[in-house]
mmCIF file of C-alpha atoms in Angstrom:
data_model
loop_
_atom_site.group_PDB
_atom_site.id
_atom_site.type_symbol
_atom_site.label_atom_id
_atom_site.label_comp_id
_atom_site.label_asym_id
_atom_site.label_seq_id
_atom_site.Cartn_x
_atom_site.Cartn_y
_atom_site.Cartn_z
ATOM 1 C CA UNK K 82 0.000 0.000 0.000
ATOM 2 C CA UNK K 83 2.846 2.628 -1.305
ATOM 3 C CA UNK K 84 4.936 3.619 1.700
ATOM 4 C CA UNK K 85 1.728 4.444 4.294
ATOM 5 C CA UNK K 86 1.293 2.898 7.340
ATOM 6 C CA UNK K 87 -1.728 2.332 9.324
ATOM 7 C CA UNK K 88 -2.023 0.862 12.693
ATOM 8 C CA UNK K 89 -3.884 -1.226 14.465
ATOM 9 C CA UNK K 90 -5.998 -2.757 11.524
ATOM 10 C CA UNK K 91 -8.782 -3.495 14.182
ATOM 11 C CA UNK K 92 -9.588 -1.695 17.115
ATOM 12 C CA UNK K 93 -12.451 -1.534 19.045
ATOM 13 C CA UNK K 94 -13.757 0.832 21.120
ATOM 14 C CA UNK K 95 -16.130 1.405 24.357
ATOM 15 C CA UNK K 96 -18.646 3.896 24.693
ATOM 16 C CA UNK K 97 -17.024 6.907 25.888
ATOM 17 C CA UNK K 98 -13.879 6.128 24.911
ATOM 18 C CA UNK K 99 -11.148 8.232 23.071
ATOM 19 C CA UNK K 100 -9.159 5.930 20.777
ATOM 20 C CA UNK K 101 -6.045 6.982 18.085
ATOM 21 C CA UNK K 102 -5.633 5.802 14.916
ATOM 22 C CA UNK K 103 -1.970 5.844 13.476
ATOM 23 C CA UNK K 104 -0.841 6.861 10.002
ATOM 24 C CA UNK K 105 2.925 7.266 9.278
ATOM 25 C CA UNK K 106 4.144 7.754 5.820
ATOM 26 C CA UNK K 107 7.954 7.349 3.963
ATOM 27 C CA UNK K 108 7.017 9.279 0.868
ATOM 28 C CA UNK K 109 8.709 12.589 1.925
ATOM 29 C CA UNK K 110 4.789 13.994 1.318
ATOM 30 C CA UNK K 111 3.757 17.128 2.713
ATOM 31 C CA UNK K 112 0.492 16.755 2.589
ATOM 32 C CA UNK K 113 -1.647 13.795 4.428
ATOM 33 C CA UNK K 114 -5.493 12.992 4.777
ATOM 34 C CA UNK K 115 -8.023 11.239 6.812
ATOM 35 C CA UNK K 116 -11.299 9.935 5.280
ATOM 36 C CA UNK K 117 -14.010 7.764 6.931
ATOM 37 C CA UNK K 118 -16.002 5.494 4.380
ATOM 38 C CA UNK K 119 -19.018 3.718 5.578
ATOM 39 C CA UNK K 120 -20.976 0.459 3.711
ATOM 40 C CA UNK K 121 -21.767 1.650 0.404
ATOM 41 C CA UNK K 122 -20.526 5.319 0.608
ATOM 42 C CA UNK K 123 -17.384 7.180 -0.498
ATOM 43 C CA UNK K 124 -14.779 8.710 1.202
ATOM 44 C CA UNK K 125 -15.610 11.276 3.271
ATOM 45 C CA UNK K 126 -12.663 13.958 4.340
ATOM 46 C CA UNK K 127 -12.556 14.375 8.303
ATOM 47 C CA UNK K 128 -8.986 16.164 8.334
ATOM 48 C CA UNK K 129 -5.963 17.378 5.931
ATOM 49 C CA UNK K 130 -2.724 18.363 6.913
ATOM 50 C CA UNK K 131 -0.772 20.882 3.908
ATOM 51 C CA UNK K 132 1.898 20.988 5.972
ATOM 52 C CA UNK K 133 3.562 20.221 9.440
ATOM 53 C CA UNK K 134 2.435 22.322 12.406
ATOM 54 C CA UNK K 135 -0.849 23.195 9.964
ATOM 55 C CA UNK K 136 -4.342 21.414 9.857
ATOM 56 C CA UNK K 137 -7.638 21.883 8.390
ATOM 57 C CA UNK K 138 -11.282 20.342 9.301
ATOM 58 C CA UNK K 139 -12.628 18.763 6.825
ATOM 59 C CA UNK K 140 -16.340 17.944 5.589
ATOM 60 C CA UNK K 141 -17.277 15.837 9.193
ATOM 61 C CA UNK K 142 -14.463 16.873 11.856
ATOM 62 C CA UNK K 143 -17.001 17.095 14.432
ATOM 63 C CA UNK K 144 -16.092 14.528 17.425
ATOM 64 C CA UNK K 145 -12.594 14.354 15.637
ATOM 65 C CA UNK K 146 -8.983 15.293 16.185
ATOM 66 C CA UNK K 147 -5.584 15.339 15.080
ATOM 67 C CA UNK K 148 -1.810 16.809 15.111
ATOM 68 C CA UNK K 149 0.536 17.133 12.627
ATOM 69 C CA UNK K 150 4.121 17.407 14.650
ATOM 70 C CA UNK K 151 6.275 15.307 12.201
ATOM 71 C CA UNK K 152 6.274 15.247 8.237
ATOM 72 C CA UNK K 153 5.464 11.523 8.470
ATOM 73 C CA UNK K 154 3.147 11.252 10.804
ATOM 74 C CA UNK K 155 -0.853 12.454 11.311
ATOM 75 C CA UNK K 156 -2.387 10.673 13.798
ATOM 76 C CA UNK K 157 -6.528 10.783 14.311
ATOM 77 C CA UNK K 158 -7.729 10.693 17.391
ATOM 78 C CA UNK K 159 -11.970 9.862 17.870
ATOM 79 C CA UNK K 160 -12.771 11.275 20.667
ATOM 80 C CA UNK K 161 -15.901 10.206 23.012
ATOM 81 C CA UNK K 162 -18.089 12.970 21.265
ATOM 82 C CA UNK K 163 -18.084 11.348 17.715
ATOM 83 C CA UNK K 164 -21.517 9.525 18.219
ATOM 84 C CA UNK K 165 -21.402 6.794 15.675
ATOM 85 C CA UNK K 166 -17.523 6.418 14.982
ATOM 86 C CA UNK K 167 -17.945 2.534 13.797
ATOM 87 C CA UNK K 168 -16.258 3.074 10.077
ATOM 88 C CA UNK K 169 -13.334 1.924 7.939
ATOM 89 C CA UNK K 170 -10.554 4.704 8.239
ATOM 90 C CA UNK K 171 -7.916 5.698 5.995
ATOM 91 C CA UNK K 172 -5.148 7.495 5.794
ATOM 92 C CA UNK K 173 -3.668 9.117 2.352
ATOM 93 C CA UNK K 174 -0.746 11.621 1.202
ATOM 94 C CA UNK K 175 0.476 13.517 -1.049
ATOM 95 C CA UNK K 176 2.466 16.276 -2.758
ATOM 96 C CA UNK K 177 0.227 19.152 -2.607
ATOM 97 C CA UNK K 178 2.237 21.268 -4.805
ATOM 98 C CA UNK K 179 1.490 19.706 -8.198
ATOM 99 C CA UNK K 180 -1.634 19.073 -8.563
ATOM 100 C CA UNK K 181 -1.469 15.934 -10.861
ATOM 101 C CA UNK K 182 -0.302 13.783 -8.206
ATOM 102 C CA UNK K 183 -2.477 10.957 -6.792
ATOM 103 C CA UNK K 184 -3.106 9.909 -3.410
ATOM 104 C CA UNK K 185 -1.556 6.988 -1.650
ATOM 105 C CA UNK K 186 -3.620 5.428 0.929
ATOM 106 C CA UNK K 187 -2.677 3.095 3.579
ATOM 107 C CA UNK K 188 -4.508 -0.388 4.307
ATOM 108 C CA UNK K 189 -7.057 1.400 6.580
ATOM 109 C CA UNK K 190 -8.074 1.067 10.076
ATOM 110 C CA UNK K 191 -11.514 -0.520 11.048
ATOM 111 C CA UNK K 192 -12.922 0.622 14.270
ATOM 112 C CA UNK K 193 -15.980 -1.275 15.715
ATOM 113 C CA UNK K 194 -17.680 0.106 18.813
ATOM 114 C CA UNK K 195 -19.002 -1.985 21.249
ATOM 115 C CA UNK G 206 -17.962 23.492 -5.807
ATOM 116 C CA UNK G 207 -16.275 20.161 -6.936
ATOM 117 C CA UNK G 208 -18.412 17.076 -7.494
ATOM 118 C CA UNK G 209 -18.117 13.360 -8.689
ATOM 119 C CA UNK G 210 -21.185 11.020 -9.887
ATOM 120 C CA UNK G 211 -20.764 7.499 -10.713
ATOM 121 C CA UNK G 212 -24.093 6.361 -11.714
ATOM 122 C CA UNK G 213 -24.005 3.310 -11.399
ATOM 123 C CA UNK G 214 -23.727 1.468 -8.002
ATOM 124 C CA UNK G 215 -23.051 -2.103 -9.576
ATOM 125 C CA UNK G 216 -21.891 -2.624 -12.824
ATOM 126 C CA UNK G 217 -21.979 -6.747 -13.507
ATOM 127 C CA UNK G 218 -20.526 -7.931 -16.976
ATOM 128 C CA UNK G 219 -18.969 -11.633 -18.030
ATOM 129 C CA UNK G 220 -15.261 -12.525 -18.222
ATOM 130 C CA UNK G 221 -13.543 -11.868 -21.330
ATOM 131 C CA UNK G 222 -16.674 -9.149 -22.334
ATOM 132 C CA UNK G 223 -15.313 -5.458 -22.300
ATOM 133 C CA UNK G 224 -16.118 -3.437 -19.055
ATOM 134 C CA UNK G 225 -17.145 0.264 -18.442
ATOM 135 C CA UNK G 226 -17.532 1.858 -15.197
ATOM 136 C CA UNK G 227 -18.715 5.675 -15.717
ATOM 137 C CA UNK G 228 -17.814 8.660 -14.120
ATOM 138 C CA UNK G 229 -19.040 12.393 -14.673
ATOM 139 C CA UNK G 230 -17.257 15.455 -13.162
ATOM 140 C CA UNK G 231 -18.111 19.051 -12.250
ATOM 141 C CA UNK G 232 -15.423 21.724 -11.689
ATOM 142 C CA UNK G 233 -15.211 25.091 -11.800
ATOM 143 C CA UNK G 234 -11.875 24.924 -13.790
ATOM 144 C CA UNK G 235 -9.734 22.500 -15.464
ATOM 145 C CA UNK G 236 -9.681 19.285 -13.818
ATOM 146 C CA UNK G 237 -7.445 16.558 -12.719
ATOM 147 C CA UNK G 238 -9.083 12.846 -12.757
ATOM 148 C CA UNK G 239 -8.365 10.136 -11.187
ATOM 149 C CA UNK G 240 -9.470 6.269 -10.718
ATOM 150 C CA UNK G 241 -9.267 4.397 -8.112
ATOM 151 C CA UNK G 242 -9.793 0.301 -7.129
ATOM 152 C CA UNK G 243 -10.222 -0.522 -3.800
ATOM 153 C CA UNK G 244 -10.319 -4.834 -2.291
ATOM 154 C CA UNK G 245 -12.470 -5.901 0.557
ATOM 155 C CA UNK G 246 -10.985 -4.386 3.686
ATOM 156 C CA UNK G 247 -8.012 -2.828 1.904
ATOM 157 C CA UNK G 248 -6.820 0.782 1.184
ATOM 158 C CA UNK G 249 -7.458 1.996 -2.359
ATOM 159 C CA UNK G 250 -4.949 1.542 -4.985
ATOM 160 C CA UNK G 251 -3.978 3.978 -7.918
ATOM 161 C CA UNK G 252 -5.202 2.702 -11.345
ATOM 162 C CA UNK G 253 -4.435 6.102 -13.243
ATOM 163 C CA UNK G 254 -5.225 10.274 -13.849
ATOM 164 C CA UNK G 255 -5.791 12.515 -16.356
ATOM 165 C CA UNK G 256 -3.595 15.675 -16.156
ATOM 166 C CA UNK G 257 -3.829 16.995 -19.605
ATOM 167 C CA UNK G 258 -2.688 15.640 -23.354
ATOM 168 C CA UNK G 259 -3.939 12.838 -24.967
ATOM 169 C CA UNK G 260 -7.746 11.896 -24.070
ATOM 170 C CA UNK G 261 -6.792 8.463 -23.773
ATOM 171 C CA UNK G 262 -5.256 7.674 -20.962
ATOM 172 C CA UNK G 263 -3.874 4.033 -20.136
ATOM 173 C CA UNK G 264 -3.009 2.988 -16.868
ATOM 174 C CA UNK G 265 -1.544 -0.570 -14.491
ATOM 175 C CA UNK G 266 -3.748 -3.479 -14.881
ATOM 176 C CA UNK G 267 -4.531 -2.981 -18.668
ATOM 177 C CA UNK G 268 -7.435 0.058 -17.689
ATOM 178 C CA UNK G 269 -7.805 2.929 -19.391
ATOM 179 C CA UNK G 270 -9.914 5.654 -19.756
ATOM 180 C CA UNK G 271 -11.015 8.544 -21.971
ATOM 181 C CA UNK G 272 -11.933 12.220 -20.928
ATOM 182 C CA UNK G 273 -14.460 13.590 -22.420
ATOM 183 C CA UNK G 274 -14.446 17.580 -21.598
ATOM 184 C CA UNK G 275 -17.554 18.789 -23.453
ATOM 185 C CA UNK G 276 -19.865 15.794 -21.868
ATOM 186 C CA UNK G 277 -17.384 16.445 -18.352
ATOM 187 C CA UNK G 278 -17.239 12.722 -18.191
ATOM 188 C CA UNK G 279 -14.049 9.843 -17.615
ATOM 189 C CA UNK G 280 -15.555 6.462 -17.809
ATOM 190 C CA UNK G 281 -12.932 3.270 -17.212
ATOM 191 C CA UNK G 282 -12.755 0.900 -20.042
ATOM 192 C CA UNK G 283 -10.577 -2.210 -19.921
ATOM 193 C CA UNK G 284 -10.624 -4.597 -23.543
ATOM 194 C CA UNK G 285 -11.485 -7.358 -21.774
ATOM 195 C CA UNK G 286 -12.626 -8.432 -17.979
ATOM 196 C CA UNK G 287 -11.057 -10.748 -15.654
ATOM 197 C CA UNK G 288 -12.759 -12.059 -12.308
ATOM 198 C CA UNK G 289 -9.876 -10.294 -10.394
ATOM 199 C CA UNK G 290 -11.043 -7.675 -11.591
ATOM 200 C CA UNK G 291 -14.268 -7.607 -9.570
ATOM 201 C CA UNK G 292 -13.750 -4.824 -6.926
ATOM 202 C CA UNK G 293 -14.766 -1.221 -5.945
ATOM 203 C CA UNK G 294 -14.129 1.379 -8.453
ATOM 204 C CA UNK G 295 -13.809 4.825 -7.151
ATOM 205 C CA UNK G 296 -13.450 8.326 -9.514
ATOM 206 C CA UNK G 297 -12.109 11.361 -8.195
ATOM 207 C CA UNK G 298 -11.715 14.568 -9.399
ATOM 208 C CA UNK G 299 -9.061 17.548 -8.062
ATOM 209 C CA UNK G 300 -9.516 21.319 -9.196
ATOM 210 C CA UNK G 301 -6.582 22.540 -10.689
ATOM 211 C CA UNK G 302 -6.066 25.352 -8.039
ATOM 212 C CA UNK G 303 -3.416 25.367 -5.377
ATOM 213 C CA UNK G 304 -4.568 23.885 -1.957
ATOM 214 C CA UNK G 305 -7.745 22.314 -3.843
ATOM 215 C CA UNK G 306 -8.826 18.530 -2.071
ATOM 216 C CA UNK G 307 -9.756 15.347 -3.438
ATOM 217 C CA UNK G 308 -13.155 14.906 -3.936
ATOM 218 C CA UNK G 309 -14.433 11.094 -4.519
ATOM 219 C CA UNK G 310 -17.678 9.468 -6.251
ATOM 220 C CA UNK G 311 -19.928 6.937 -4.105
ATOM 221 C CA UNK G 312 -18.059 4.139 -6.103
ATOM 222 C CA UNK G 313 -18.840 1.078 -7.969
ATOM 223 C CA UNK G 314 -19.189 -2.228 -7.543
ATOM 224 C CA UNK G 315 -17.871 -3.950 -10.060
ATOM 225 C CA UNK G 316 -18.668 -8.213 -10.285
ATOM 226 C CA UNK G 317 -17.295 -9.949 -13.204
ATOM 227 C CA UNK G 318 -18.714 -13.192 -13.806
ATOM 228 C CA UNK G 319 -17.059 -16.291 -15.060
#
């Protein structure tokens, strides 16, 4: 899965717990994304990251966060207020600058809540 | 505002036959395309993008696919289907301006039949 790293590939959660997802990447990207897909949806954007030390929300942040201290690395933490957080994550980069480039994803993340 | 249909939600079609999987696009400028295939419980994997040049563009796996800029569309055409084939089929579509995200279609299931 291209140099992107996701860990664990299950995890399960309790109600009311926070839980963090892992992403690290070897690609030298600057940018890096988080999407949640759901059973017969797309990929929704929860978070981006242009840059280190720089984050945006994106289209369903809410109960949702994240840091961005190293190049390689954009954790995602889901935090007790994200009310239905059972999904397939996954984690993507890529080099913002040209705009032709694609996204590499990692092998995703599925969280299950019990 | 960027958007990605795929109007289909399952496309079925018999080994050996050729196989389409559409895609239509709306951007405010000139955009960059992209497809996507994506395995049970795996990450998605690049299959290939427009940038700009030839309409025909031919990516991994024997796929290609052709933009069509005045009907805004990038369907995925491969000669002839194989059962590993069968999969999730995402388009995606990225403005041309700095900074601009990925935006993804629903998908498309994708069964080829021996």
């Amino acid at each position: 899965d291209g140099g992107i790293t996701q860990s664990p590939k299950y995890l399960f959660r309790k109600e009311g717990q926070n839980v963090t997802l892992s992403c690290e990447q070897n690609l030298n990207h600057d940018a890096m994304y988080w999407y949640r897909q759901d059973p017969g949806q797309g990929l929704r954007l929860i978070y981006y990251s242009q840059i280190v030390n720089d984050f945006q929300k994106g289209d369903i942040a809410e109960g949702y966060s994240v840091s961005r201290e190293k190049k390689e690395s954009f954790p995602l933490t889901v935090t007790s207020a994200q009310k239905n957080p059972t999904a397939f994550y996954l984690c993507a980069s890529t080099q913002p600058f040209l705009g032709g480039n694609e996204q590499f994803f990692g092998p995703g993340t599925r969280l299950t809540v019990l | 505002a960027q958007s990605v249909a795929q109007p289909e939600d399952q496309v079925n079609v018999a080994e050996g036959n050729p196989l389409t999987v559409k895609c239509t696009y709306s951007v405010s400028g000139n955009p960059y395309l992209f497809w996507y295939v994506q395995y049970p419980n795996r990450g998605l994997q690049f299959l290939l993008k427009y940038i700009t040049g030839d309409n025909l563009v031919k990516g991994s796996y024997g796929f290609e696919a052709e933009f069509n800029k005045s009907q805004t569309s990038f369907h995925l055409k491969k000669p002839s289907a194989l059962v590993s084939d069968s999969a999730l089929y995402f388009c995606a579509v990225r403005d041309i301006g700095y900074g601009q995200n990925f935006v993804f279609g629903p998908g498309t299931r994708l069964s080829v039949l021996p």
